[in-house]
Short mmCIF file of C-alpha atoms and ligand atoms in Angstrom, two decimals:
data_model
loop_
_atom_site.label_atom_id
_atom_site.label_comp_id
_atom_site.label_asym_id
_atom_site.label_seq_id
_atom_site.Cartn_x
_atom_site.Cartn_y
_atom_site.Cartn_z
CA UNK A 1 6.28 18.26 0.45
CA UNK A 2 8.89 17.77 3.12
CA UNK A 3 12.09 15.96 2.44
CA UNK A 4 13.14 13.43 5.01
CA UNK A 5 16.57 12.73 6.24
CA UNK A 6 17.92 9.47 4.93
CA UNK A 7 16.13 7.51 2.29
CA UNK A 8 12.41 7.92 2.56
CA UNK A 9 12.19 4.99 0.26
CA UNK A 10 14.22 2.94 2.69
CA UNK A 11 11.72 3.65 5.40
CA UNK A 12 8.91 2.73 3.10
CA UNK A 13 10.51 -0.50 2.08
CA UNK A 14 10.78 -1.40 5.72
CA UNK A 15 7.20 -0.80 6.35
CA UNK A 16 6.39 -3.52 3.87
CA UNK A 17 7.22 -6.07 6.47
CA UNK A 18 6.10 -4.06 9.43
CA UNK A 19 9.58 -3.28 10.69
CA UNK A 20 9.92 0.09 12.29
CA UNK A 21 13.45 0.56 13.48
CA UNK A 22 14.27 3.14 10.85
CA UNK A 23 12.53 6.38 11.57
CA UNK A 24 12.51 9.30 9.19
CA UNK A 25 13.58 12.55 10.69
CA UNK A 26 12.34 15.88 9.44
CA UNK A 27 15.22 17.74 7.91
CA UNK A 28 13.88 21.09 8.99
CA UNK A 29 13.19 19.95 12.56
CA UNK A 30 9.99 21.91 12.29
CA UNK A 31 8.36 20.20 15.21
CA UNK A 32 5.11 20.07 13.33
CA UNK A 33 5.62 16.78 11.59
CA UNK A 34 3.23 13.95 11.85
CA UNK A 35 5.96 11.34 11.84
CA UNK A 36 5.18 9.40 14.94
CA UNK A 37 8.60 7.88 15.28
CA UNK A 38 10.02 11.26 16.16
CA UNK A 39 7.66 11.72 19.07
CA UNK A 40 7.76 9.52 22.13
CA UNK A 41 4.05 9.96 22.60
CA UNK A 42 1.70 7.06 23.10
CA UNK A 43 -1.55 6.57 21.28
CA UNK A 44 -3.45 6.46 24.54
CA UNK A 45 -1.92 9.76 25.57
CA UNK A 46 -2.75 11.24 22.20
CA UNK A 47 -6.36 10.19 22.45
CA UNK A 48 -6.60 11.49 25.98
CA UNK A 49 -5.28 14.87 24.84
CA UNK A 50 -7.52 15.00 21.81
CA UNK A 51 -10.49 13.75 23.79
CA UNK A 52 -12.52 11.06 22.10
CA UNK A 53 -15.74 13.01 22.58
CA UNK A 54 -14.46 16.16 20.92
CA UNK A 55 -12.85 14.44 17.97
CA UNK A 56 -12.00 16.86 15.22
CA UNK A 57 -10.63 20.36 15.18
CA UNK A 58 -13.67 22.47 14.33
CA UNK A 59 -15.83 22.13 17.40
CA UNK A 60 -18.75 24.01 15.86
CA UNK A 61 -19.23 21.47 13.11
CA UNK A 62 -20.94 18.17 13.57
CA UNK A 63 -18.74 15.15 13.55
CA UNK A 64 -19.03 13.01 10.45
CA UNK A 65 -19.74 9.30 10.89
CA UNK A 66 -19.11 6.22 8.77
CA UNK A 67 -22.85 6.14 8.15
CA UNK A 68 -22.67 9.68 6.71
CA UNK A 69 -19.87 8.60 4.38
CA UNK A 70 -21.91 5.59 3.27
CA UNK A 71 -24.79 7.97 2.49
CA UNK A 72 -22.51 10.25 0.47
CA UNK A 73 -21.32 7.28 -1.57
CA UNK A 74 -24.81 5.87 -2.05
CA UNK A 75 -26.12 9.22 -3.23
CA UNK A 76 -23.10 9.47 -5.54
CA UNK A 77 -22.14 12.73 -3.90
CA UNK A 78 -18.67 11.25 -3.66
CA UNK A 79 -17.56 9.76 -6.95
CA UNK A 80 -13.85 10.52 -7.10
CA UNK A 81 -12.64 8.29 -4.33
CA UNK A 82 -8.91 8.05 -3.68
CA UNK A 83 -7.56 5.19 -1.58
CA UNK A 84 -4.21 4.98 0.20
CA UNK A 85 -3.39 1.39 1.10
CA UNK A 86 -0.58 -0.13 3.14
CA UNK A 87 0.65 -3.47 4.42
CA UNK A 88 -2.43 -3.90 6.63
CA UNK A 89 -4.59 -4.47 3.58
CA UNK A 90 -2.50 -7.52 2.60
CA UNK A 91 -2.05 -9.10 6.02
CA UNK A 92 -5.45 -10.86 5.77
CA UNK A 93 -4.17 -12.48 2.55
CA UNK A 94 -1.37 -14.10 4.52
CA UNK A 95 1.48 -12.10 2.96
CA UNK A 96 4.44 -13.09 5.10
CA UNK A 97 6.80 -10.71 6.83
CA UNK A 98 10.23 -11.77 5.66
CA UNK A 99 11.71 -10.62 8.96
CA UNK A 100 9.45 -12.75 11.15
CA UNK A 101 11.40 -15.67 12.52
CA UNK A 102 9.38 -18.80 12.10
CA UNK A 103 7.94 -17.90 8.71
CA UNK A 104 9.02 -20.09 5.81
CA UNK A 105 10.28 -17.08 3.92
CA UNK A 106 12.49 -16.03 6.82
CA UNK A 107 14.21 -19.40 6.97
CA UNK A 108 14.61 -19.44 3.18
CA UNK A 109 16.39 -16.11 3.42
CA UNK A 110 18.45 -17.11 6.44
CA UNK A 111 20.65 -19.39 4.34
CA UNK A 112 22.11 -16.36 2.57
CA UNK A 113 23.49 -14.70 5.73
CA UNK A 114 22.36 -11.30 4.56
CA UNK A 115 24.47 -8.62 6.33
CA UNK A 116 21.33 -6.72 7.39
CA UNK A 117 17.75 -7.24 6.22
CA UNK A 118 17.43 -4.07 4.14
CA UNK A 119 20.35 -5.24 1.99
CA UNK A 120 17.72 -7.20 0.03
CA UNK A 121 16.56 -3.90 -1.46
CA UNK A 122 19.97 -2.33 -2.00
CA UNK A 123 21.35 -2.21 -5.53
CA UNK A 124 24.97 -2.56 -4.39
CA UNK A 125 24.15 -5.81 -2.60
CA UNK A 126 21.85 -6.98 -5.39
CA UNK A 127 24.69 -6.90 -7.90
CA UNK A 128 26.90 -8.95 -5.59
CA UNK A 129 24.20 -11.39 -4.61
CA UNK A 130 20.77 -11.12 -6.23
CA UNK A 131 19.57 -14.45 -4.80
CA UNK A 132 17.97 -13.18 -1.56
CA UNK A 133 15.90 -10.67 -3.51
CA UNK A 134 14.76 -13.35 -5.95
CA UNK A 135 13.85 -15.61 -3.02
CA UNK A 136 11.51 -12.85 -1.89
CA UNK A 137 10.38 -12.36 -5.48
CA UNK A 138 9.52 -16.05 -5.75
CA UNK A 139 7.30 -15.73 -2.69
CA UNK A 140 5.54 -12.55 -3.83
CA UNK A 141 5.37 -13.24 -7.57
CA UNK A 142 1.81 -12.89 -8.82
CA UNK A 143 -0.12 -16.09 -8.29
CA UNK A 144 0.96 -17.17 -4.81
CA UNK A 145 -1.50 -15.14 -2.78
CA UNK A 146 -5.07 -14.09 -3.22
CA UNK A 147 -6.79 -10.77 -2.65
CA UNK A 148 -9.06 -10.49 0.37
CA UNK A 149 -12.31 -8.74 1.17
CA UNK A 150 -10.66 -5.32 1.41
CA UNK A 151 -9.11 -5.59 -2.08
CA UNK A 152 -12.47 -6.59 -3.52
CA UNK A 153 -14.12 -3.61 -1.87
CA UNK A 154 -11.77 -1.38 -3.87
CA UNK A 155 -12.62 -3.37 -6.97
CA UNK A 156 -16.34 -2.82 -6.33
CA UNK A 157 -15.72 0.92 -5.96
CA UNK A 158 -14.09 0.75 -9.38
CA UNK A 159 -16.91 -1.31 -10.90
CA UNK A 160 -19.35 1.32 -9.71
CA UNK A 161 -17.33 4.06 -11.38
CA UNK A 162 -16.45 5.70 -8.06
CA UNK A 163 -12.73 5.00 -7.88
CA UNK A 164 -10.34 7.69 -8.99
CA UNK A 165 -7.14 5.93 -7.89
CA UNK A 166 -5.62 3.49 -5.44
CA UNK A 167 -2.20 4.45 -4.08
CA UNK A 168 -0.62 1.36 -2.62
CA UNK A 169 2.61 0.84 -0.73
CA UNK A 170 2.39 -2.90 -1.24
CA UNK A 171 4.47 -4.85 -3.73
CA UNK A 172 2.36 -8.00 -3.71
CA UNK A 173 0.27 -6.94 -6.69
CA UNK A 174 -2.97 -8.07 -5.06
CA UNK A 175 -4.81 -4.95 -6.24
CA UNK A 176 -4.19 -6.09 -9.82
CA UNK A 177 -5.19 -9.66 -9.03
CA UNK A 178 -8.43 -8.27 -7.56
CA UNK A 179 -9.16 -6.84 -11.00
CA UNK A 180 -8.40 -3.17 -10.43
CA UNK A 181 -7.02 -2.02 -13.80
CA UNK A 182 -3.39 -0.81 -13.74
CA UNK A 183 -4.46 2.66 -14.90
CA UNK A 184 -6.46 3.03 -11.65
CA UNK A 185 -3.40 2.07 -9.63
CA UNK A 186 -0.30 3.78 -8.39
CA UNK A 187 2.03 1.13 -7.03
CA UNK A 188 4.26 3.55 -5.19
CA UNK A 189 6.95 1.00 -4.35
CA UNK A 190 6.89 -0.76 -7.66
CA UNK A 191 5.59 -4.03 -9.00
CA UNK A 192 6.58 -7.52 -10.13
CA UNK A 193 4.28 -7.12 -13.12
CA UNK A 194 7.09 -5.55 -15.14
CA UNK A 195 10.88 -5.89 -15.08
CA UNK A 196 13.86 -3.99 -16.47
CA UNK A 197 17.29 -5.18 -17.61
CA UNK A 198 19.87 -3.64 -15.29
CA UNK A 199 22.31 -3.24 -18.20
CA UNK A 200 20.48 -2.29 -21.40
CA UNK A 201 17.33 -0.99 -19.58
CA UNK A 202 14.98 -2.96 -21.83
CA UNK A 203 11.53 -3.44 -20.33
CA UNK A 204 9.90 -6.84 -20.07
CA UNK A 205 6.62 -8.21 -18.74
CA UNK A 206 7.30 -9.80 -15.34
CA UNK A 207 5.52 -12.90 -16.59
CA UNK A 208 8.44 -13.58 -19.00
CA UNK A 209 10.63 -14.50 -16.04
CA UNK A 210 8.16 -16.48 -13.96
CA UNK A 211 9.82 -19.75 -14.98
CA UNK A 212 13.28 -18.56 -13.93
CA UNK A 213 12.10 -17.07 -10.65
CA UNK A 214 10.12 -20.20 -9.72
CA UNK A 215 13.15 -22.39 -10.60
CA UNK A 216 15.38 -20.29 -8.30
CA UNK A 217 17.30 -18.95 -11.29
CA UNK A 218 18.39 -15.33 -11.57
CA UNK A 219 16.71 -14.04 -14.74
CA UNK A 220 18.93 -12.68 -17.49
CA UNK A 221 18.19 -10.37 -20.40
CA UNK A 222 17.81 -12.29 -23.65
CA UNK A 223 19.38 -9.41 -25.57
CA UNK A 224 22.44 -8.41 -23.52
CA UNK A 225 22.50 -11.14 -20.79
CA UNK A 226 22.40 -8.52 -18.01
CA UNK A 227 20.45 -9.35 -14.83
CA UNK A 228 16.79 -8.47 -15.15
CA UNK A 229 15.31 -6.85 -12.06
CA UNK A 230 11.56 -6.71 -11.38
CA UNK A 231 10.40 -3.09 -11.16
CA UNK A 232 10.43 -2.97 -7.36
CA UNK A 233 11.75 0.33 -6.03
CA UNK A 234 15.10 -0.21 -4.33
CA UNK A 235 16.72 2.20 -1.86
CA UNK A 236 17.88 5.30 -3.64
CA UNK A 237 15.80 4.56 -6.74
CA UNK A 238 13.18 7.02 -7.83
CA UNK A 239 9.53 6.38 -7.21
CA UNK A 240 7.62 5.41 -10.35
CA UNK A 241 6.56 8.29 -12.59
CA UNK A 242 2.94 7.39 -11.93
CA UNK A 243 3.39 8.47 -8.33
CA UNK A 244 3.21 12.06 -9.56
CA UNK A 245 -0.40 11.54 -10.54
CA UNK A 246 -1.01 12.55 -6.93
CA UNK A 247 -0.50 16.15 -8.00
CA UNK A 248 -3.82 16.08 -9.82
CA UNK A 249 -5.60 13.18 -8.08
CA UNK A 250 -5.57 14.45 -4.51
CA UNK A 251 -6.85 17.98 -5.20
CA UNK A 252 -9.58 16.39 -7.32
CA UNK A 253 -10.63 13.72 -4.81
CA UNK A 254 -13.97 14.05 -3.04
CA UNK A 255 -13.37 11.22 -0.55
CA UNK A 256 -10.20 9.68 0.85
CA UNK A 257 -9.83 6.21 2.35
CA UNK A 258 -6.66 5.43 4.25
CA UNK A 259 -6.56 1.69 4.82
CA UNK A 260 -4.06 -0.45 6.70
CA UNK A 261 -1.10 1.88 6.75
CA UNK A 262 0.89 3.44 9.57
CA UNK A 263 1.40 6.61 7.47
CA UNK A 264 4.97 6.83 8.68
CA UNK A 265 6.44 6.73 5.22
CA UNK A 266 7.33 9.82 3.25
CA UNK A 267 6.52 11.04 0.73
CA UNK A 268 3.52 8.68 0.78
CA UNK A 269 2.27 9.81 4.20
CA UNK A 270 1.97 13.51 3.31
CA UNK A 271 -0.53 12.67 0.58
CA UNK A 272 -3.23 12.27 3.23
CA UNK A 273 -3.04 16.02 3.77
CA UNK A 274 -3.25 16.82 0.07
CA UNK A 275 -7.01 16.42 -0.28
CA UNK A 276 -9.09 19.57 0.07
CA UNK A 277 -10.16 20.54 3.59
CA UNK A 278 -13.80 19.84 2.86
CA UNK A 279 -13.08 16.27 1.77
CA UNK A 280 -13.97 13.51 4.25
CA UNK A 281 -11.04 11.30 5.17
CA UNK A 282 -11.75 7.81 6.46
CA UNK A 283 -9.07 5.84 8.27
CA UNK A 284 -9.60 2.09 8.57
CA UNK A 285 -6.72 0.81 10.62
CA UNK A 286 -5.94 -0.73 13.98
CA UNK A 287 -4.32 2.46 15.28
CA UNK A 288 -4.80 6.16 14.97
CA UNK A 289 -2.00 7.32 12.64
CA UNK A 290 -0.52 10.30 10.82
CA UNK A 291 -2.73 13.37 10.42
CA UNK A 292 -5.64 11.49 12.00
CA UNK A 293 -3.68 11.75 15.23
CA UNK A 294 -1.91 15.09 14.81
CA UNK A 295 -3.66 17.27 12.27
CA UNK A 296 -7.19 15.99 12.41
CA UNK A 297 -9.98 17.70 10.54
CA UNK A 298 -13.64 17.95 11.51
CA UNK A 299 -14.62 15.55 8.73
CA UNK A 300 -12.09 12.83 9.61
CA UNK A 301 -13.42 9.42 10.55
CA UNK A 302 -11.29 6.84 12.31
CA UNK A 303 -12.53 3.27 12.20
CA UNK A 304 -10.02 1.70 14.56
CA UNK A 305 -10.14 -2.04 14.06
CA UNK A 306 -8.73 -4.64 11.74
CA UNK A 307 -9.04 -3.78 8.09
CA UNK A 308 -11.47 -6.49 7.02
CA UNK A 309 -13.85 -5.86 9.95
CA UNK A 310 -13.80 -2.12 9.26
CA UNK A 311 -14.42 -2.53 5.54
CA UNK A 312 -17.22 -5.03 6.20
CA UNK A 313 -18.94 -2.47 8.41
CA UNK A 314 -18.81 0.07 5.63
CA UNK A 315 -20.09 -2.44 3.07
CA UNK A 316 -22.96 -3.20 5.42
CA UNK A 317 -23.83 0.50 5.70
CA UNK A 318 -23.64 0.82 1.93
CA UNK A 319 -25.91 -2.18 1.54
CA UNK A 320 -23.41 -3.72 -0.88
CA UNK A 321 -23.27 -7.09 0.87
CA UNK A 322 -24.84 -9.07 -1.89
CA UNK A 323 -22.77 -7.46 -4.62
CA UNK A 324 -19.60 -8.10 -2.65
CA UNK A 325 -20.46 -11.78 -2.22
CA UNK A 326 -21.23 -12.17 -5.91
CA UNK A 327 -18.00 -10.45 -6.91
CA UNK A 328 -15.85 -12.47 -4.49
CA UNK A 329 -17.43 -15.75 -5.61
CA UNK A 330 -16.97 -14.91 -9.30
CA UNK A 331 -13.33 -13.92 -8.77
CA UNK A 332 -12.65 -17.00 -6.65
CA UNK A 333 -13.89 -19.22 -9.45
CA UNK A 334 -11.68 -17.36 -11.92
CA UNK A 335 -8.59 -17.83 -9.74
CA UNK A 336 -9.46 -21.48 -9.04
CA UNK A 337 -9.68 -22.14 -12.78
CA UNK A 338 -6.31 -20.43 -13.28
CA UNK A 339 -4.70 -22.57 -10.58
CA UNK A 340 -5.83 -25.80 -12.20
ZN1 LIG B 1 19.67 -6.19 -21.41
#
């Protein structure tokens, strides 16, 4: 796995809100990287070079289609599905970008005159002024937003015993809310579901501090009074231990979905290349990204449209429409009852 100049985590944190002014740079300057930010090369140009008709590297082999993938799933020939999910999977749930002027969250954060937006995720700044981070936490704390069709598709994969793991870059916790059990999840950039005291390192359920966070209070440890920080990965902090499950998950996967991510974030992005060569990789995203643009394989499928439309197409091909509707309705009723 390549190491990127600067904090890879920083880049990843930025992607959460769709900001792309930090670009990772390959330390080895190998020229073979798939990091788009290092190449002033447009998507249109890329597609022209690749040729839409001759998609895929191995010209002798027949191009795989979404229909073929649906068949593989239906016949249970793929039953160790790994999913990589990014911000695009949460956009349909209305998760706000805290750097978008005009959003309520942006104006709530404006009052703090943050020196630069990424300071929210810097420990040094957090210890001086934790309030901006907790303003964001209040917005994203479990309960404010609801999963959408794409999250429930992952849940259905799990219910059918086909899901090996979801790797998500999102910190909104919507995969959990959708009912995907935590042991099927790798929340690569952390979670609000748990929290750690910054002084004594005691672990707490995130739920213990809901009252404080909702009342705009900085939560403190009941043992040592230190500030308690939700387990969101800050710049310079290590990725969660669970992230290393990728070492066994990806070689074992028999199908990879890459949904709603720009794959610009390391080390997350490189995972797409860690599945075996014979494994179909399906990108559902607005744009062609990462290895789908630069190191494509003959069994890559790119469904270039918005996430929900793309997933709906697949569900249609799988003939899972009815099951999806039943699941979504059942979960909606559960969440409605909780909200009461
Ligand atoms: Zn403590």
